[in-house]
Amino acid sequence: MSNADGVTVVDAVDAYLQRKAVGDPDGPGAGTYASNAESILRRWADWLETEHGVVSLFSLEIEQMRAYAVELRSRADRGEYAASTAGTYYAVVRAFLSWCVRGGILESNPAAADAAESALPSGDDRSSDEFWTAAQRRRLRTHVRERALEASAGELDREERCSRLREYAMVALLAHSGVRGSELFRVPDDERRTGATWDDVDFYTGTIRVLGKSQRLEDVPLPASARTPLRRYRVVLDPPSNDWPLFPTRHAPSIARRVRSVLAERGHTESEIDALLAETTATQLARERSIAPPTITTEGARSVLKRLCEDADVNIDGDYLTPRGVRETADGDSDLYRREATTSKPALRASVLERTIAVPESPPSIIDVGSSDRDEQSEQD
């Protein structure tokens, strides 16, 4: 690795991960650390090449590391990452570059420069969410719950009922469980965060399996206040398969792309696919052929919450509750109730005994929400 032109970022990352996989007495751990760091470092290397044309490790400068910190801060501002997550990602890259310095590959660590680190989001993860009162959060939850009551009492069609149940289930999960928005919804720039599916839900044990901030699968408890709306929403949604997203996107082009891709993988020709789509919509075809659509993105979920806050007349100087802000407790508190996922597969359908003894918080007539047709315009690919 003495030839500067021959040391690429990817080569150095490979060597670092190989070293960590067998254990590094001077580092933070062995194989587990390497597994968690790999996706972070590889995405960072791809980002360097795509956004800045940096391939050689010796071309890396403080300027690019500051840009990476700014990128992480932007994603935290958009709600894709918690500020603490952004800090963790940066710390992994900084640790890798420190290893390069110790090994004599680099003279100094550009990620450790104050000019770069100062661009990171604040470590305490404070945001406007902290200025929301419990009463304002309750107002939002009451609004979606009342819409669910109207859906059960009125003569709404199935699509509108499903929309209102979807909204209520979304708000209830964010408010009453420790699940984060980036764990429920799809993060476009993170290939591992594709969104929660019904296969991740275990109604019998009352848990949902998600990819946590630790980059490990975690089982998060679902209290009755979150579990009951989710179960009622599922009855109306009636997903054709367990790999169906909890909150599928309603962005028609995204669904059509997924349908075309899967049908092509199943051996259909382009003309056959065109003929199928000429007879029905991509959404209907996806259900008929059990082709799971993409999950709504984190930005799409924020759009749904923004609309709900406006409808409920809940705002502070034009602001609205983000997925993180809907929750009553802080992220750190919810971590206390998480546990690393077991090797057993979640069981979606509850047993007869569990359904018999379940006691709903609300009268059986209450229905829980989903999102309305207006979301189709605001939900992003």
Short mmCIF file of C-alpha atoms in Angstrom, two decimals:
data_model
loop_
_atom_site.label_atom_id
_atom_site.label_comp_id
_atom_site.label_asym_id
_atom_site.label_seq_id
_atom_site.Cartn_x
_atom_site.Cartn_y
_atom_site.Cartn_z
CA MET A 1 0.00 0.00 0.00
CA SER A 2 2.98 2.31 -0.34
CA ASN A 3 1.96 3.44 -3.83
CA ALA A 4 -0.33 6.42 -3.32
CA ASP A 5 -2.12 5.91 -6.64
CA GLY A 6 -2.79 2.26 -5.78
CA VAL A 7 -4.51 2.79 -2.42
CA THR A 8 -8.19 3.16 -3.12
CA VAL A 9 -10.79 3.89 -0.47
CA VAL A 10 -12.49 0.58 -1.25
CA ASP A 11 -9.22 -1.38 -0.90
CA ALA A 12 -8.49 0.24 2.44
CA VAL A 13 -12.04 -0.43 3.67
CA ASP A 14 -11.72 -4.09 2.66
CA ALA A 15 -8.46 -4.43 4.58
CA TYR A 16 -9.93 -2.69 7.62
CA LEU A 17 -13.03 -4.90 7.68
CA GLN A 18 -10.96 -8.04 7.27
CA ARG A 19 -8.79 -7.01 10.19
CA LYS A 20 -11.80 -6.24 12.37
CA ALA A 21 -13.51 -9.49 11.45
CA VAL A 22 -10.74 -11.51 13.08
CA GLY A 23 -10.48 -9.21 16.07
CA ASP A 24 -8.39 -6.12 16.70
CA PRO A 25 -7.03 -5.75 20.24
CA ASP A 26 -6.55 -2.04 19.61
CA GLY A 27 -10.03 -1.54 18.21
CA PRO A 28 -13.63 -1.64 19.40
CA GLY A 29 -14.30 -5.31 18.83
CA ALA A 30 -14.24 -8.22 16.46
CA GLY A 31 -16.67 -9.68 13.95
CA THR A 32 -19.77 -7.93 15.26
CA TYR A 33 -18.20 -4.52 14.80
CA ALA A 34 -17.06 -5.40 11.27
CA SER A 35 -20.57 -6.50 10.36
CA ASN A 36 -22.12 -3.27 11.60
CA ALA A 37 -19.41 -1.04 10.11
CA GLU A 38 -19.39 -2.61 6.68
CA SER A 39 -22.63 -1.11 5.35
CA ILE A 40 -21.72 2.32 6.74
CA LEU A 41 -18.23 2.36 5.23
CA ARG A 42 -19.31 1.01 1.86
CA ARG A 43 -22.09 3.58 1.52
CA TRP A 44 -19.59 6.27 2.48
CA ALA A 45 -17.12 5.04 -0.17
CA ASP A 46 -19.87 5.03 -2.81
CA TRP A 47 -20.92 8.52 -1.75
CA LEU A 48 -17.33 9.79 -2.04
CA GLU A 49 -16.97 8.48 -5.57
CA THR A 50 -20.44 9.52 -6.76
CA GLU A 51 -20.61 12.99 -5.20
CA HIS A 52 -16.95 14.02 -5.18
CA GLY A 53 -15.15 11.72 -7.60
CA VAL A 54 -12.82 10.55 -4.82
CA VAL A 55 -11.47 7.04 -5.44
CA SER A 56 -7.95 7.20 -4.05
CA LEU A 57 -7.60 7.35 -0.29
CA PHE A 58 -4.82 9.89 -0.72
CA SER A 59 -7.23 12.26 -2.49
CA LEU A 60 -9.43 12.48 0.59
CA GLU A 61 -9.30 15.90 2.24
CA ILE A 62 -10.99 17.75 5.09
CA GLU A 63 -13.31 19.38 2.56
CA GLN A 64 -14.90 16.05 1.61
CA MET A 65 -15.27 15.00 5.23
CA ARG A 66 -16.99 18.27 6.06
CA ALA A 67 -19.32 17.66 3.11
CA TYR A 68 -20.07 14.20 4.50
CA ALA A 69 -20.88 15.71 7.90
CA VAL A 70 -23.19 18.22 6.19
CA GLU A 71 -24.90 15.36 4.33
CA LEU A 72 -25.49 13.50 7.60
CA ARG A 73 -26.84 16.65 9.23
CA SER A 74 -29.24 17.18 6.30
CA ARG A 75 -30.57 13.67 6.66
CA ALA A 76 -31.03 14.20 10.37
CA ASP A 77 -32.92 17.42 9.66
CA ARG A 78 -35.18 15.53 7.27
CA GLY A 79 -35.90 12.93 9.93
CA GLU A 80 -34.17 10.06 8.11
CA TYR A 81 -31.61 9.66 10.90
CA ALA A 82 -31.58 10.64 14.54
CA ALA A 83 -28.75 13.06 15.30
CA SER A 84 -27.14 10.33 17.38
CA THR A 85 -27.27 7.97 14.39
CA ALA A 86 -25.60 10.54 12.16
CA GLY A 87 -22.90 10.91 14.80
CA THR A 88 -22.43 7.13 14.92
CA TYR A 89 -22.01 6.90 11.15
CA TYR A 90 -19.42 9.65 11.19
CA ALA A 91 -17.61 8.04 14.12
CA VAL A 92 -17.31 4.75 12.21
CA VAL A 93 -15.69 6.54 9.27
CA ARG A 94 -13.43 8.51 11.61
CA ALA A 95 -12.34 5.29 13.35
CA PHE A 96 -11.51 3.73 9.98
CA LEU A 97 -9.38 6.72 8.99
CA SER A 98 -7.65 6.66 12.39
CA TRP A 99 -6.76 3.03 11.68
CA CYS A 100 -5.28 4.15 8.37
CA VAL A 101 -3.13 6.70 10.23
CA ARG A 102 -1.94 4.12 12.76
CA GLY A 103 -1.05 1.78 9.93
CA GLY A 104 1.01 4.40 8.14
CA ILE A 105 -1.34 4.67 5.17
CA LEU A 106 -2.35 8.27 5.94
CA GLU A 107 -0.39 11.04 7.62
CA SER A 108 -3.42 12.55 9.32
CA ASN A 109 -7.12 11.93 9.81
CA PRO A 110 -9.26 14.44 7.83
CA ALA A 111 -12.38 13.34 9.72
CA ALA A 112 -10.88 14.43 13.04
CA ALA A 113 -10.46 18.05 11.94
CA ASP A 114 -12.63 20.58 13.75
CA ALA A 115 -13.68 22.11 10.43
CA ALA A 116 -15.25 18.78 9.44
CA GLU A 117 -16.75 17.68 12.76
CA SER A 118 -18.31 21.06 13.45
CA ALA A 119 -20.78 20.43 10.61
CA LEU A 120 -22.32 17.42 12.37
CA PRO A 121 -25.78 17.74 13.97
CA SER A 122 -25.94 18.43 17.69
CA GLY A 123 -25.37 15.28 19.69
CA ASP A 124 -28.31 15.88 22.01
CA ASP A 125 -30.73 15.46 19.07
CA ARG A 126 -32.77 18.45 20.15
CA SER A 127 -35.31 19.73 17.66
CA SER A 128 -38.54 21.66 17.51
CA ASP A 129 -40.27 18.42 18.55
CA GLU A 130 -39.30 19.12 22.16
CA PHE A 131 -41.50 22.22 22.20
CA TRP A 132 -44.64 20.23 21.56
CA THR A 133 -46.76 19.71 24.63
CA ALA A 134 -48.48 16.50 25.65
CA ALA A 135 -51.82 18.21 25.00
CA GLN A 136 -50.86 18.96 21.40
CA ARG A 137 -49.76 15.39 20.83
CA ARG A 138 -53.03 14.13 22.31
CA ARG A 139 -54.95 16.46 19.99
CA LEU A 140 -53.38 14.81 16.96
CA ARG A 141 -54.08 11.31 18.27
CA THR A 142 -57.67 12.26 19.15
CA HIS A 143 -58.19 13.63 15.66
CA VAL A 144 -57.17 10.43 13.88
CA ARG A 145 -59.11 8.33 16.39
CA GLU A 146 -62.29 10.32 15.84
CA ARG A 147 -61.89 9.91 12.09
CA ALA A 148 -61.72 6.18 12.75
CA LEU A 149 -64.98 6.37 14.71
CA GLU A 150 -66.61 8.18 11.80
CA ALA A 151 -65.40 5.48 9.45
CA SER A 152 -67.01 2.77 11.57
CA ALA A 153 -70.28 4.63 11.97
CA GLY A 154 -70.72 6.02 8.46
CA GLU A 155 -71.15 4.53 5.02
CA LEU A 156 -67.62 4.99 3.74
CA ASP A 157 -66.21 2.78 1.01
CA ARG A 158 -63.44 0.29 1.71
CA GLU A 159 -60.70 2.58 0.37
CA GLU A 160 -61.60 5.44 2.70
CA ARG A 161 -61.96 3.10 5.67
CA CYS A 162 -58.52 1.67 4.93
CA SER A 163 -57.11 5.19 4.60
CA ARG A 164 -58.36 6.25 8.02
CA LEU A 165 -57.25 3.02 9.64
CA ARG A 166 -53.82 3.50 8.09
CA GLU A 167 -53.47 6.99 9.52
CA TYR A 168 -54.50 5.90 12.99
CA ALA A 169 -52.20 2.86 12.95
CA MET A 170 -49.30 5.03 11.81
CA VAL A 171 -49.84 7.63 14.54
CA ALA A 172 -50.49 4.99 17.21
CA LEU A 173 -47.27 3.11 16.39
CA LEU A 174 -45.19 6.26 16.51
CA ALA A 175 -46.88 7.54 19.67
CA HIS A 176 -47.16 4.42 21.81
CA SER A 177 -44.28 2.14 20.80
CA GLY A 178 -40.54 2.69 20.72
CA VAL A 179 -40.42 2.29 16.94
CA ARG A 180 -38.72 5.10 15.01
CA GLY A 181 -39.79 6.50 11.65
CA SER A 182 -36.64 5.24 9.93
CA GLU A 183 -37.49 1.73 11.19
CA LEU A 184 -41.10 1.76 10.00
CA PHE A 185 -40.67 3.57 6.69
CA ARG A 186 -38.29 3.30 3.75
CA VAL A 187 -35.11 5.37 3.73
CA PRO A 188 -34.26 5.82 0.02
CA ASP A 189 -30.51 6.22 0.55
CA ASP A 190 -30.16 3.20 2.84
CA GLU A 191 -30.64 -0.13 1.08
CA ARG A 192 -31.08 -1.96 4.41
CA ARG A 193 -33.97 0.24 5.55
CA THR A 194 -36.74 -0.87 3.23
CA GLY A 195 -39.56 -0.48 5.79
CA ALA A 196 -41.44 -2.83 8.11
CA THR A 197 -43.61 -5.62 6.71
CA TRP A 198 -46.37 -7.73 8.22
CA ASP A 199 -43.88 -10.56 8.52
CA ASP A 200 -42.09 -8.44 11.14
CA VAL A 201 -45.18 -8.22 13.36
CA ASP A 202 -45.85 -10.82 16.02
CA PHE A 203 -49.31 -10.21 17.45
CA TYR A 204 -48.97 -13.19 19.77
CA THR A 205 -45.95 -11.84 21.65
CA GLY A 206 -46.88 -8.22 20.98
CA THR A 207 -43.63 -7.21 19.26
CA ILE A 208 -42.37 -5.85 15.97
CA ARG A 209 -38.94 -6.65 14.56
CA VAL A 210 -37.01 -3.69 13.18
CA LEU A 211 -33.49 -2.73 12.13
CA GLY A 212 -32.41 -0.59 15.08
CA LYS A 213 -29.90 2.24 15.37
CA SER A 214 -27.33 -0.40 16.27
CA GLN A 215 -27.72 -1.85 12.74
CA ARG A 216 -28.97 -5.05 14.40
CA LEU A 217 -32.45 -6.54 14.28
CA GLU A 218 -34.35 -5.70 17.47
CA ASP A 219 -37.71 -6.79 18.89
CA VAL A 220 -39.70 -3.77 20.04
CA PRO A 221 -42.79 -4.22 22.30
CA LEU A 222 -46.16 -3.19 20.91
CA PRO A 223 -48.49 -2.12 23.74
CA ALA A 224 -52.22 -2.56 23.25
CA SER A 225 -52.60 1.12 22.36
CA ALA A 226 -50.43 0.47 19.28
CA ARG A 227 -51.26 -3.19 18.65
CA THR A 228 -55.05 -2.83 18.49
CA PRO A 229 -55.11 -0.08 15.81
CA LEU A 230 -52.52 -2.05 13.82
CA ARG A 231 -54.57 -5.25 13.96
CA ARG A 232 -57.78 -3.49 12.88
CA TYR A 233 -55.94 -1.78 10.05
CA ARG A 234 -54.63 -5.13 8.85
CA VAL A 235 -58.14 -6.61 8.70
CA VAL A 236 -59.26 -3.92 6.26
CA LEU A 237 -55.97 -3.78 4.32
CA ASP A 238 -56.04 -7.59 3.94
CA PRO A 239 -52.46 -7.93 2.66
CA PRO A 240 -52.14 -10.80 0.15
CA SER A 241 -48.81 -11.91 1.62
CA ASN A 242 -46.77 -11.46 4.79
CA ASP A 243 -44.00 -9.58 2.94
CA TRP A 244 -46.52 -6.80 2.23
CA PRO A 245 -45.43 -3.47 3.79
CA LEU A 246 -47.25 -2.17 6.83
CA PHE A 247 -47.54 1.16 5.07
CA PRO A 248 -47.23 0.69 1.29
CA THR A 249 -46.64 3.71 -0.89
CA ARG A 250 -49.47 5.07 -2.99
CA HIS A 251 -47.08 6.58 -5.50
CA ALA A 252 -48.37 4.97 -8.71
CA PRO A 253 -45.10 5.16 -10.73
CA SER A 254 -43.20 3.43 -7.90
CA ILE A 255 -45.77 0.63 -7.74
CA ALA A 256 -45.73 0.24 -11.52
CA ARG A 257 -41.93 -0.04 -11.56
CA ARG A 258 -42.01 -2.70 -8.87
CA VAL A 259 -44.73 -4.66 -10.70
CA ARG A 260 -42.85 -4.55 -13.99
CA SER A 261 -39.60 -5.59 -12.34
CA VAL A 262 -41.09 -8.56 -10.49
CA LEU A 263 -43.13 -9.77 -13.47
CA ALA A 264 -40.00 -9.63 -15.62
CA GLU A 265 -38.14 -11.70 -13.01
CA ARG A 266 -40.99 -14.21 -13.16
CA GLY A 267 -40.43 -14.69 -16.88
CA HIS A 268 -43.06 -12.40 -18.43
CA THR A 269 -42.12 -10.56 -21.61
CA GLU A 270 -42.46 -6.80 -21.90
CA SER A 271 -45.45 -7.15 -24.23
CA GLU A 272 -47.16 -9.51 -21.78
CA ILE A 273 -46.59 -7.05 -18.93
CA ASP A 274 -47.97 -4.18 -21.03
CA ALA A 275 -51.06 -6.25 -21.79
CA LEU A 276 -51.62 -7.03 -18.11
CA LEU A 277 -51.28 -3.38 -17.11
CA ALA A 278 -53.63 -2.32 -19.90
CA GLU A 279 -56.40 -4.35 -18.28
CA THR A 280 -56.00 -3.10 -14.71
CA THR A 281 -54.02 -0.70 -12.53
CA ALA A 282 -50.56 -1.51 -11.19
CA THR A 283 -51.97 -1.43 -7.65
CA GLN A 284 -54.66 -3.99 -8.43
CA LEU A 285 -52.21 -6.16 -10.36
CA ALA A 286 -49.79 -6.08 -7.42
CA ARG A 287 -52.49 -7.48 -5.13
CA GLU A 288 -53.62 -10.09 -7.65
CA ARG A 289 -50.07 -11.34 -8.21
CA SER A 290 -48.87 -10.85 -4.58
CA ILE A 291 -46.22 -8.36 -5.63
CA ALA A 292 -45.38 -6.31 -2.54
CA PRO A 293 -45.16 -2.59 -3.38
CA PRO A 294 -42.45 -0.36 -1.87
CA THR A 295 -43.00 1.06 1.58
CA ILE A 296 -43.84 4.74 1.96
CA THR A 297 -40.65 6.77 2.45
CA THR A 298 -39.75 8.73 5.56
CA GLU A 299 -40.47 11.93 3.63
CA GLY A 300 -43.83 10.55 2.53
CA ALA A 301 -44.71 9.76 6.14
CA ARG A 302 -43.76 13.30 7.14
CA SER A 303 -46.14 14.60 4.47
CA VAL A 304 -48.95 12.49 5.91
CA LEU A 305 -48.28 13.81 9.43
CA LYS A 306 -48.07 17.37 8.17
CA ARG A 307 -51.51 17.06 6.58
CA LEU A 308 -52.96 15.46 9.71
CA CYS A 309 -51.56 18.24 11.90
CA GLU A 310 -53.12 20.83 9.61
CA ASP A 311 -56.47 19.02 9.65
CA ALA A 312 -56.35 18.74 13.44
CA ASP A 313 -55.39 22.43 13.76
CA VAL A 314 -52.22 21.46 15.61
CA ASN A 315 -49.29 23.72 14.84
CA ILE A 316 -46.70 26.01 16.33
CA ASP A 317 -45.75 28.86 14.01
CA GLY A 318 -46.50 26.69 11.01
CA ASP A 319 -44.50 23.71 12.31
CA TYR A 320 -45.87 20.20 12.62
CA LEU A 321 -45.13 16.95 14.41
CA THR A 322 -42.49 14.79 12.75
CA PRO A 323 -42.44 10.99 13.24
CA ARG A 324 -40.05 11.47 16.16
CA GLY A 325 -42.14 14.24 17.66
CA VAL A 326 -45.34 12.19 17.82
CA ARG A 327 -43.80 9.99 20.52
CA GLU A 328 -44.34 10.95 24.15
CA THR A 329 -40.96 9.64 25.31
CA ALA A 330 -37.48 10.29 24.03
CA ASP A 331 -35.58 7.81 21.85
CA GLY A 332 -33.22 7.00 24.66
CA ASP A 333 -36.07 5.93 26.90
CA SER A 334 -37.50 3.58 24.30
CA ASP A 335 -34.15 1.80 23.99
CA LEU A 336 -34.60 0.46 27.52
CA TYR A 337 -37.45 -1.76 26.34
CA ARG A 338 -35.75 -3.16 23.26
CA ARG A 339 -33.97 -6.45 22.97
CA GLU A 340 -31.85 -8.02 20.27
CA ALA A 341 -34.00 -10.13 17.97
CA THR A 342 -34.09 -13.85 18.58
CA THR A 343 -33.45 -16.40 15.87
CA SER A 344 -37.09 -17.46 15.83
CA LYS A 345 -39.22 -16.00 13.06
CA PRO A 346 -42.04 -13.64 14.05
CA ALA A 347 -45.51 -15.16 13.90
CA LEU A 348 -47.92 -12.74 12.26
CA ARG A 349 -51.23 -14.32 13.15
CA ALA A 350 -52.17 -14.56 16.79
CA SER A 351 -53.42 -17.82 18.21
CA VAL A 352 -57.09 -18.37 18.98
CA LEU A 353 -56.31 -18.14 22.69
CA GLU A 354 -54.53 -14.79 22.31
CA ARG A 355 -57.40 -13.34 20.31
CA THR A 356 -59.85 -14.55 22.92
CA ILE A 357 -58.17 -12.95 25.91
CA ALA A 358 -57.21 -9.67 24.19
CA VAL A 359 -59.02 -6.73 25.75
CA PRO A 360 -59.18 -3.68 23.44
CA GLU A 361 -58.77 -0.23 24.93
CA SER A 362 -61.77 1.07 23.01
CA PRO A 363 -65.23 -0.30 22.23
CA PRO A 364 -65.29 -2.80 19.34
CA SER A 365 -67.01 -0.28 17.11
CA ILE A 366 -63.92 1.94 16.97
CA ILE A 367 -61.87 1.60 13.80
CA ASP A 368 -58.29 2.74 13.38
CA VAL A 369 -56.85 4.80 10.62
CA GLY A 370 -54.84 4.83 7.40
CA SER A 371 -54.14 7.66 4.98
CA SER A 372 -56.53 9.32 2.56
CA ASP A 373 -56.42 9.55 -1.20
CA ARG A 374 -54.81 12.96 -0.86
CA ASP A 375 -51.65 11.20 0.27
CA GLU A 376 -51.14 9.82 -3.24
CA GLN A 377 -49.92 13.23 -4.35
CA SER A 378 -47.70 13.85 -1.34
CA GLU A 379 -46.18 10.41 -0.78
CA GLN A 380 -42.83 10.22 -2.47
CA ASP A 381 -41.11 7.42 -4.32
#
